[in-house]
Short mmCIF file of C-alpha atoms and ligand atoms in Angstrom, two decimals:
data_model
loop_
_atom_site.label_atom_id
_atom_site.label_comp_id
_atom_site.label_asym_id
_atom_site.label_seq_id
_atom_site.Cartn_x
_atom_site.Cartn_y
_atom_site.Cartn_z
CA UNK A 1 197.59 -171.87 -90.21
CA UNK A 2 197.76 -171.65 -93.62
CA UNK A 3 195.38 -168.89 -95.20
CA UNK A 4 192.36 -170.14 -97.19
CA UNK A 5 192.74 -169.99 -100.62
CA UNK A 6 189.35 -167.82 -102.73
CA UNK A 7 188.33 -170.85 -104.56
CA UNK A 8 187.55 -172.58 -101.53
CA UNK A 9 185.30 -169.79 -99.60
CA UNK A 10 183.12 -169.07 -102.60
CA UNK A 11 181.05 -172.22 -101.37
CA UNK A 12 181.14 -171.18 -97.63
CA UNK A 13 178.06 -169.31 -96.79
CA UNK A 14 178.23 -165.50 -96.19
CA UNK A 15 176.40 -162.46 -94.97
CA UNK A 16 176.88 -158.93 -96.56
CA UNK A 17 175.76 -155.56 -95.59
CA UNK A 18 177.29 -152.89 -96.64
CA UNK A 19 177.28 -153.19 -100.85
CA UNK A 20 176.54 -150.40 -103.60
CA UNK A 21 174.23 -151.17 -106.44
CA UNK A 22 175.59 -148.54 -108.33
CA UNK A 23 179.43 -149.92 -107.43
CA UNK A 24 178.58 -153.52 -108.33
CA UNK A 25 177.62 -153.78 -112.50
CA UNK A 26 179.36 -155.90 -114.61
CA UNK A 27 181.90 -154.10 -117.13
CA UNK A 28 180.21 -156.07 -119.93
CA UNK A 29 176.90 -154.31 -118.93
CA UNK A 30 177.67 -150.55 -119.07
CA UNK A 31 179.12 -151.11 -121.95
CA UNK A 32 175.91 -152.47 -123.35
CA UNK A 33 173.58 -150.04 -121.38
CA UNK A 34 175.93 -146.78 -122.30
CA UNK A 35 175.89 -147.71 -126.25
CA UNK A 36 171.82 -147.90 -125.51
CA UNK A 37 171.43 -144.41 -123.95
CA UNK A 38 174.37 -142.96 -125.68
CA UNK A 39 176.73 -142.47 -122.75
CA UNK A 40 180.17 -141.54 -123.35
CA UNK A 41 182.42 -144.10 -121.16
CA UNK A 42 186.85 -144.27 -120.91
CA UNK A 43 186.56 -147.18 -123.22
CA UNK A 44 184.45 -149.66 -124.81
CA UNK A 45 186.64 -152.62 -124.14
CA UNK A 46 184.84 -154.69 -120.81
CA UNK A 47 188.23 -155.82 -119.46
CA UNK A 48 189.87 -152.59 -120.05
CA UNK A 49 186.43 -150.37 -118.20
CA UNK A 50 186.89 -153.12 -115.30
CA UNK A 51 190.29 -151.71 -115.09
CA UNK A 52 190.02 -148.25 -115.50
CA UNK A 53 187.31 -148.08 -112.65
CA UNK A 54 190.30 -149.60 -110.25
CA UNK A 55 192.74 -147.86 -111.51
CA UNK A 56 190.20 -145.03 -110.97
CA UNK A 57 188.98 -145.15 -107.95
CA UNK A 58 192.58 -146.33 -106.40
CA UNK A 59 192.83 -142.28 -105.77
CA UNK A 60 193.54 -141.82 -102.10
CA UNK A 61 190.59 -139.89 -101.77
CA UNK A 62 187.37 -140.57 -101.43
CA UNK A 63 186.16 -137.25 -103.32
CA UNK A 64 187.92 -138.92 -106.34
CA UNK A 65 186.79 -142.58 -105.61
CA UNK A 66 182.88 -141.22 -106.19
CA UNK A 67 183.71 -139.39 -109.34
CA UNK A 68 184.14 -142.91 -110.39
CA UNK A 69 180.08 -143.76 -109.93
CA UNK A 70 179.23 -140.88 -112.80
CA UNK A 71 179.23 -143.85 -115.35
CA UNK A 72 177.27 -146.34 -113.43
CA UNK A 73 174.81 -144.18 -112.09
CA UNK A 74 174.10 -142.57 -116.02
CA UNK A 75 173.60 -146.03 -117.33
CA UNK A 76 170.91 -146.99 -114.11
CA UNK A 77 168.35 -144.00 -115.81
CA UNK A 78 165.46 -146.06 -117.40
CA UNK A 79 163.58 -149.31 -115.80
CA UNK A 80 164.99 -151.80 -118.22
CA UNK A 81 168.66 -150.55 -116.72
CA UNK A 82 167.92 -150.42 -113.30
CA UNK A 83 166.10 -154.08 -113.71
CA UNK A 84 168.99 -155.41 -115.45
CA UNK A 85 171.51 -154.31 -113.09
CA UNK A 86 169.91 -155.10 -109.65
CA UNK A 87 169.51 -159.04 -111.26
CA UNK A 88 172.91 -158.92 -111.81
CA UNK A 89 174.01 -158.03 -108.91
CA UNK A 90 171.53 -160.87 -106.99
CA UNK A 91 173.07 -163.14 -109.63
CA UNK A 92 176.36 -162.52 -109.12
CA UNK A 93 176.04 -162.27 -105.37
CA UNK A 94 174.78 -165.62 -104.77
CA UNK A 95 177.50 -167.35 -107.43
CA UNK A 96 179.76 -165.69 -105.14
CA UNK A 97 178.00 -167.99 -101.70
CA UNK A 98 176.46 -164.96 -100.79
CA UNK A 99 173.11 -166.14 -99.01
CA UNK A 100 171.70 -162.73 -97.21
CA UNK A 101 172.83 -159.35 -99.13
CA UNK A 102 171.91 -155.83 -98.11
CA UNK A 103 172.35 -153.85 -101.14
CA UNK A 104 172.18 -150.12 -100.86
CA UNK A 105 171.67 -147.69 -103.61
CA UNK A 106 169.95 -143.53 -103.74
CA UNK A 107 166.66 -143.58 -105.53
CA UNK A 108 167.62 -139.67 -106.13
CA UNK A 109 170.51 -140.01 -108.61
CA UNK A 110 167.97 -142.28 -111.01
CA UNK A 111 165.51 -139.43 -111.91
CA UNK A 112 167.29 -138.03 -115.05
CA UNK A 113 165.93 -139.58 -117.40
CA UNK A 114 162.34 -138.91 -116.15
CA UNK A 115 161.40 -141.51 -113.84
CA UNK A 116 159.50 -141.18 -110.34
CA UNK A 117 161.34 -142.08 -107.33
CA UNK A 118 158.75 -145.42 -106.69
CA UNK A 119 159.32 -146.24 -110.43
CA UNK A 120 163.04 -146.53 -109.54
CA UNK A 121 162.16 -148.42 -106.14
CA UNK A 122 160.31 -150.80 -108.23
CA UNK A 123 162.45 -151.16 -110.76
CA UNK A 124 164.95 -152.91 -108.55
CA UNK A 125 162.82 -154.17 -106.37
CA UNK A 126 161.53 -156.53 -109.61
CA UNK A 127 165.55 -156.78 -111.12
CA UNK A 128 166.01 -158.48 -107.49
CA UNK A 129 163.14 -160.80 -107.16
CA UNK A 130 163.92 -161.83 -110.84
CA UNK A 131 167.58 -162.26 -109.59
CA UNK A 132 166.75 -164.43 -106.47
CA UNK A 133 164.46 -166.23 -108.54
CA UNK A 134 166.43 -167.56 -110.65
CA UNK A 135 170.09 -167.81 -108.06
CA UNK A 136 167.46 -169.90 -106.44
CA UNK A 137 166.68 -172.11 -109.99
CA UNK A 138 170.42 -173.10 -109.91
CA UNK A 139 170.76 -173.66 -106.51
CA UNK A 140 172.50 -170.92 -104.81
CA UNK A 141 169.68 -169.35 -102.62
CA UNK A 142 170.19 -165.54 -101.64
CA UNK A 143 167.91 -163.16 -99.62
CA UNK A 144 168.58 -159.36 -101.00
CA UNK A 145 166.88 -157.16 -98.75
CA UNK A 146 167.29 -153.33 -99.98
CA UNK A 147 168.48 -150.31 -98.10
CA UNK A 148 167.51 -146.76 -99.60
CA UNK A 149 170.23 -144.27 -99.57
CA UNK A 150 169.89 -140.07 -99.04
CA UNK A 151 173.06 -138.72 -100.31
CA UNK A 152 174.38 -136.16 -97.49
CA UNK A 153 175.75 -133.42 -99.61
CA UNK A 154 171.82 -133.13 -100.95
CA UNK A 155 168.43 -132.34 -99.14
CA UNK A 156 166.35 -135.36 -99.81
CA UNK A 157 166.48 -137.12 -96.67
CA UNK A 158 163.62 -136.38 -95.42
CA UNK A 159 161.60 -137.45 -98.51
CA UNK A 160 164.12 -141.02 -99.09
CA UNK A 161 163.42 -141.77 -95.44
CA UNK A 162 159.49 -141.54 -96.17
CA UNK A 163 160.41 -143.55 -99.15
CA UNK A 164 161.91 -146.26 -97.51
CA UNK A 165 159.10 -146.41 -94.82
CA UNK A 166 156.40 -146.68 -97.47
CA UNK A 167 158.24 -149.67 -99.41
CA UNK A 168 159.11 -151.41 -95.44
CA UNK A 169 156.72 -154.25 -96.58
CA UNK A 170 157.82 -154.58 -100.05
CA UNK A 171 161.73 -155.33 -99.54
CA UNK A 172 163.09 -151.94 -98.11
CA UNK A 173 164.61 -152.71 -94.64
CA UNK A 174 166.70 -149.84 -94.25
CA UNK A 175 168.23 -146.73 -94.47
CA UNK A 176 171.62 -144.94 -95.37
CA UNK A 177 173.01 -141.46 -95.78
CA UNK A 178 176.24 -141.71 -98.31
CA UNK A 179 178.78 -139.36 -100.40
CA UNK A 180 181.30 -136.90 -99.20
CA UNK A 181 181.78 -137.07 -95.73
CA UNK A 182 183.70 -134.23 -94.94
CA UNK A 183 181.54 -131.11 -94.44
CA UNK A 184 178.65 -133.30 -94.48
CA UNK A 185 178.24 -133.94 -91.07
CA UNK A 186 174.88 -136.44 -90.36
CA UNK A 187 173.14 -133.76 -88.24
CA UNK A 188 172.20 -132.28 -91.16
CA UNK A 189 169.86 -134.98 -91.42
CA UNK A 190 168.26 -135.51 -87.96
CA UNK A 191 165.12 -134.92 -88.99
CA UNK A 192 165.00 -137.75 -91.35
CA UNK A 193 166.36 -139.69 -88.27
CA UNK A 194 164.21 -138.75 -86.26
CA UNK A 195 161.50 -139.66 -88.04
CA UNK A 196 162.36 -143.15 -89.18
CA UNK A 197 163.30 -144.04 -84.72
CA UNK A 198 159.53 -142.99 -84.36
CA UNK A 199 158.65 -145.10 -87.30
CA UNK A 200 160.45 -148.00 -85.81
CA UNK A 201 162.76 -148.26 -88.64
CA UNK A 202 166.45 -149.22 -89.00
CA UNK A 203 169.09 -147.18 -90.18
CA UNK A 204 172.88 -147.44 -90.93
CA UNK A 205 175.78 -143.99 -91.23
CA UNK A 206 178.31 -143.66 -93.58
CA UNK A 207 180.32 -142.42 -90.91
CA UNK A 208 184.29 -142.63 -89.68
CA UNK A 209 185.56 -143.42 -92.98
CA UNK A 210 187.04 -140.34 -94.78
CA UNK A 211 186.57 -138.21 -91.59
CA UNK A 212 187.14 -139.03 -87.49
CA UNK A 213 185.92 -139.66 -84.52
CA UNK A 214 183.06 -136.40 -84.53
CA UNK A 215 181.28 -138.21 -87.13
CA UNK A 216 181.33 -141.20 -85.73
CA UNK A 217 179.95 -139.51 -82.73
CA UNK A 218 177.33 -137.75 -84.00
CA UNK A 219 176.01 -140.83 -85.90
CA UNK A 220 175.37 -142.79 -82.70
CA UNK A 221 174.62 -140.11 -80.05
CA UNK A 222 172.98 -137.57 -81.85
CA UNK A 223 171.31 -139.28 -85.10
CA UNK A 224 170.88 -142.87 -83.44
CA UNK A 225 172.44 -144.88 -85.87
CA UNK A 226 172.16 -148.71 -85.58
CA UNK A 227 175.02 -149.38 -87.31
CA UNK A 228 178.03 -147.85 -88.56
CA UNK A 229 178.94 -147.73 -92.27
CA UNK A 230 182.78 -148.20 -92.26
CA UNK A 231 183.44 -146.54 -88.81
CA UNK A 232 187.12 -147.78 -89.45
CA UNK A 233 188.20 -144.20 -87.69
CA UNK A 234 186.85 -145.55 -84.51
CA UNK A 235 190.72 -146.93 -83.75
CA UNK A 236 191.44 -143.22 -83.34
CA UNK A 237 189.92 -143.54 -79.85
CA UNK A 238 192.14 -146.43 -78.95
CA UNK A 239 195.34 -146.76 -77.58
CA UNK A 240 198.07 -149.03 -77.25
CA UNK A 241 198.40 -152.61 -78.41
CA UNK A 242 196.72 -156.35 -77.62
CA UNK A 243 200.26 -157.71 -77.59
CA UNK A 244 201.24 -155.12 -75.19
CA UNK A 245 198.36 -155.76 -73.18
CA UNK A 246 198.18 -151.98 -72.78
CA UNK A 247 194.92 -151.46 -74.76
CA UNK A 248 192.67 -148.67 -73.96
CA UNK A 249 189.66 -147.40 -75.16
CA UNK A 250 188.07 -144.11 -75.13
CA UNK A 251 184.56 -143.28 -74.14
CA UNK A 252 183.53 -143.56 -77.84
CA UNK A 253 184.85 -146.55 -78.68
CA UNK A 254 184.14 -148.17 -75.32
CA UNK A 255 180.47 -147.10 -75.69
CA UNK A 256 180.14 -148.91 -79.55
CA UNK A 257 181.64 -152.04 -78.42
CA UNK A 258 179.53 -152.26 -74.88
CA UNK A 259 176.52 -151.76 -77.11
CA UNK A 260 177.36 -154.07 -79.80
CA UNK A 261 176.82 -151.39 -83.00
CA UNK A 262 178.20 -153.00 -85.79
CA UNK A 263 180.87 -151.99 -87.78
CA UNK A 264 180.39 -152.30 -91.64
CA UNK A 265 184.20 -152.63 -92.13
CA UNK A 266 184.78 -152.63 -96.31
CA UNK A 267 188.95 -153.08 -96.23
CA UNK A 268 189.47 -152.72 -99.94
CA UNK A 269 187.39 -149.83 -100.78
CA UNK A 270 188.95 -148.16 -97.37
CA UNK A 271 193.26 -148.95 -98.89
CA UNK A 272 191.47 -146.76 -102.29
CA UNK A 273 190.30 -144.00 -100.27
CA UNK A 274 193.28 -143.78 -97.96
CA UNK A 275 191.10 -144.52 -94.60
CA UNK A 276 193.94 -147.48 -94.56
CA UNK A 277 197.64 -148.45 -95.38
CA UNK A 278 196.98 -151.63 -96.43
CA UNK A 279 195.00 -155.13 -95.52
CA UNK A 280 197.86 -156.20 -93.17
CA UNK A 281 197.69 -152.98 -91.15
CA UNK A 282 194.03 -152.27 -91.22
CA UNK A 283 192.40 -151.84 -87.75
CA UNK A 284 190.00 -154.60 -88.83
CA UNK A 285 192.70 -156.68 -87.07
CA UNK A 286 192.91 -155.09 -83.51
CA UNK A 287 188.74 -154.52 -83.50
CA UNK A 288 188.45 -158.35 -84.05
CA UNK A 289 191.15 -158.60 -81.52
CA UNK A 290 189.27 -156.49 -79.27
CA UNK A 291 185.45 -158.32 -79.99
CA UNK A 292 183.89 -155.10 -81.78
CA UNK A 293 181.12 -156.35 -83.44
CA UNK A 294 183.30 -156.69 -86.29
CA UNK A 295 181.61 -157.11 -90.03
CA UNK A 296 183.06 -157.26 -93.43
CA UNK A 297 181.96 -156.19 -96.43
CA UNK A 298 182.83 -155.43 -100.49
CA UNK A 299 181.57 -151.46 -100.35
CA UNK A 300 181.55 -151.29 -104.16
CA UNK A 301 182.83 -154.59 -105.77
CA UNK A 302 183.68 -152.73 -109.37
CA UNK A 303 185.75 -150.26 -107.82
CA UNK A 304 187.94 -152.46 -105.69
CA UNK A 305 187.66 -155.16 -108.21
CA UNK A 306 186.12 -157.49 -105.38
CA UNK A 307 183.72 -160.20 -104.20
CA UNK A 308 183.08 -160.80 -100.54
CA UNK A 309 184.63 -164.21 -100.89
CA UNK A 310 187.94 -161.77 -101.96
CA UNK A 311 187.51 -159.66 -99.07
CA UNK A 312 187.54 -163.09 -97.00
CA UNK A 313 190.50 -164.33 -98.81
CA UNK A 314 192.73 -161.83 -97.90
CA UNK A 315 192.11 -161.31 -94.67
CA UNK A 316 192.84 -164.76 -94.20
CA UNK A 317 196.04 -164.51 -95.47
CA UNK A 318 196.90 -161.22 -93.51
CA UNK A 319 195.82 -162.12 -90.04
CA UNK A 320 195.39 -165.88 -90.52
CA UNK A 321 192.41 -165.97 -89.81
CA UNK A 322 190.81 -169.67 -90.80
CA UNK A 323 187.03 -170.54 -91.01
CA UNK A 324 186.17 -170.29 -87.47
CA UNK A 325 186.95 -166.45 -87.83
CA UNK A 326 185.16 -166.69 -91.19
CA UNK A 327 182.08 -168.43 -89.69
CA UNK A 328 182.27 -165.37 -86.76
CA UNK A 329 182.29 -162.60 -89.35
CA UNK A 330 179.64 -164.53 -91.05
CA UNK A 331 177.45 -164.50 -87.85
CA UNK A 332 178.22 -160.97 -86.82
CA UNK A 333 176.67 -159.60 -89.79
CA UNK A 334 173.80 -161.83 -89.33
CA UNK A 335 172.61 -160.66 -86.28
CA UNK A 336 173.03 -157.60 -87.20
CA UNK A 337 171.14 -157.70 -90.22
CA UNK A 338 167.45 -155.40 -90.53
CA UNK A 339 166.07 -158.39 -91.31
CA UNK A 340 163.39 -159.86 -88.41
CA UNK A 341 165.27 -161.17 -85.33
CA UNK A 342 163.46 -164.79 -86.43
CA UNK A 343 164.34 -164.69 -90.11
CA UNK A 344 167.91 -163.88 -89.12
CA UNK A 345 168.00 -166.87 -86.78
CA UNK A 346 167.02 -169.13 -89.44
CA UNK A 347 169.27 -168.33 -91.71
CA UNK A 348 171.69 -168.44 -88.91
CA UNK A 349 170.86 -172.01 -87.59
CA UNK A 350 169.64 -173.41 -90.72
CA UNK A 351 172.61 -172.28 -93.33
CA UNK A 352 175.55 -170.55 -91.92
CA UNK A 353 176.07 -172.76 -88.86
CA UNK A 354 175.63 -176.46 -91.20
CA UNK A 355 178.08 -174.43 -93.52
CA UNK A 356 180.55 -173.59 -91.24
CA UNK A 357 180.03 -176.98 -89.37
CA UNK A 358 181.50 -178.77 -92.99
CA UNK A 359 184.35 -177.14 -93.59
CA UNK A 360 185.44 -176.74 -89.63
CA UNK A 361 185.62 -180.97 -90.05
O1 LIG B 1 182.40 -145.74 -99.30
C1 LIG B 1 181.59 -144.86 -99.61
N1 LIG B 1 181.51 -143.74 -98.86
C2 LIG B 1 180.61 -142.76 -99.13
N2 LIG B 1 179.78 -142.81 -100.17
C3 LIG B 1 179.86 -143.88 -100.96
C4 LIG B 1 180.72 -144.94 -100.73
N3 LIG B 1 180.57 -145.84 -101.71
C5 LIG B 1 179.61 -145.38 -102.51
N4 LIG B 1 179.18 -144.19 -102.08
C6 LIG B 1 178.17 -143.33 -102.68
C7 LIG B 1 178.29 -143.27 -104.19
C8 LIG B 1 177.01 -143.86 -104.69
O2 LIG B 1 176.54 -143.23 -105.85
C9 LIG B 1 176.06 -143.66 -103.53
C10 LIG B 1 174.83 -144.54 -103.50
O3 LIG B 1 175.12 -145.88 -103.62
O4 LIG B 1 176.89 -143.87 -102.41
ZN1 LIG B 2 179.70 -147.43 -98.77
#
């Protein structure tokens, strides 16, 4: 079938849950924040900065790729920044059909200029209520629920996982580790999981993006990980083809697809970093083939220059994959969502499913 053209999944409604903060602003922004705090950026120019952080971050490394975030993260160092930028990104999330967002972000790179880590918590906690408030105002509900990231390289796990925990009733439903994955395995962080599985609390893994199968590994069986972030690797532990019919999966990969972890698959930001060839040859095709619980996602939408309705588009076009596969992506990430197992439902039966039920005719 013919692949769905952009324009005409923006309305469709979606589910995303793996997104930066800091890899979402609006050109036009840090120009205007930077001039405030007197941050140096490539250029002045909005379409130009949108450009250069592409062109940037298109490195083939993902060392490279997060030397890109140095001029988001310095303007996102006072309240009024952090506000405006988490509205944005609510606003811009639901113009895109965007109806439930995870957005991820670490409290610990915002404390330059002086502010506490709850100031920063609330700061976006209010720039996303505003957000939703007013997405809501022009008729393109979204639910932004906010994951707190530890960065692995650092040694403030422990104290973001407490973090998270303490804002649990105040729109904090998970928790990430992030950054350089190489070197930085995630057992340098088990006591921060540890402590949010006796808390009852959900957490997510950068893991099996920049660096294999161990890290996948160690995410799940060591660190208890209830999702994967990226996990693209994952194909390392599978063999042979669906249209050979000789497919077979290691214990690894077996064991995440029995148990249904979800994989935050991100298939732009993973071509910049080099953890894929291209969208035609990513393994997001053979996991879907094989029913992993398969999710997709925009990573950092200034980076790659993307929208989740982009990241839709061309995988349609790719694998030909038409609004049935849309509406099961859409679903997928749903139910996997650290959002209450009735809120998800609702959102499920009451938006997604009428959605999809439209344009499937
Ligand atoms: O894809 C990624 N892999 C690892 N770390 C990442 C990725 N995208 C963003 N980050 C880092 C850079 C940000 O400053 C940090 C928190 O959002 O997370
Ligand atoms: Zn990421």
């Amino acid at each position: 079938m013919a692949a769905i053209a952009l324009t005409d999944i923006v309305p469709a409604p979606k589910a995303l849950l793996h997104d930066h903060l800091d890899g979402g602003l609006r050109p036009a922004t840090i120009v205007e924040l930077a001039a405030a705090v007197g941050h140096e950026l490539p250029t002045t120019d909005p379409a130009a900065l949108g450009e250069w952080f592409v062109a940037a971050a298109d490195s083939g490394s993902l060392e490279r790729y997060l030397e890109t975030f140095a001029h988001t993260v310095a303007v996102m160092q006072t309240v009024e920044g952090l506000h405006r930028v988490a509205k944005e990104c609510a606003l811009d999330l639901a113009a895109d059909g965007v109806v439930y967002a995870e957005v991820r972000y670490a409290p610990e790179q915002h404390l330059e200029r002086g502010l506490t880590l709850d100031e920063v918590v609330d700061a976006v906690n209010a720039g996303f209520a505003a957000g939703a408030a007013e997405a809501a105002a022009q008729g393109t509900p979204i639910r932004v629920g906010v994951l707190l990231t530890a960065m692995r390289h650092a040694a403030r796990s422990q104290e973001i996982a407490e973090l998270s925990v303490r804002y649990r009733d105040a729109g904090v439903v998970g928790f990430d580790i992030a950054g350089a994955e190489a070197g930085f395995p995630p057992t340098r962080h088990l006591d921060a999981f540890e402590y949010l599985q006796r808390e009852n609390f959900h957490f997510t893994i950068h893991a099996g993006e920049a660096f294999g199968l161990p890290s996948i590994w160690q995410a799940i069986q060591w660190c208890g990980a209830d999702r994967l972030g990226h996990g693209v690797r994952l194909v390392d532990d599978i063999t042979g083809t669906v249209a050979g019919g000789d497919v077979v999966l290691g214990r690894l990969a077996a064991y995440v697809r029995d148990k249904r972890i979800p994989l935050e698959l991100c298939p732009s930001s993973n071509i910049q970093t080099g953890a894929a060839p291209s969208i035609a040859e990513h393994p997001i095709g053979l996991l879907h083939d094989l029913r992993f619980r398969v999710t997709v996602n925009t990573d950092n939408r200034l980076m790659s220059g993307t929208s989740m309705s982009r990241e839709m588009a061309l995988l349609s076009e790719a694998f030909g994959w038409g609004w049935a596969e849309l509406q099961w992506l859409t679903i997928n990430a749903m139910k996997s969502a650290f959002i209450p197992y009735d809120e998800r439902l609702a959102i499920i039966n009451d938006v997604i499913k009428p959605g999809y039920a439209k344009l499937l005719g």
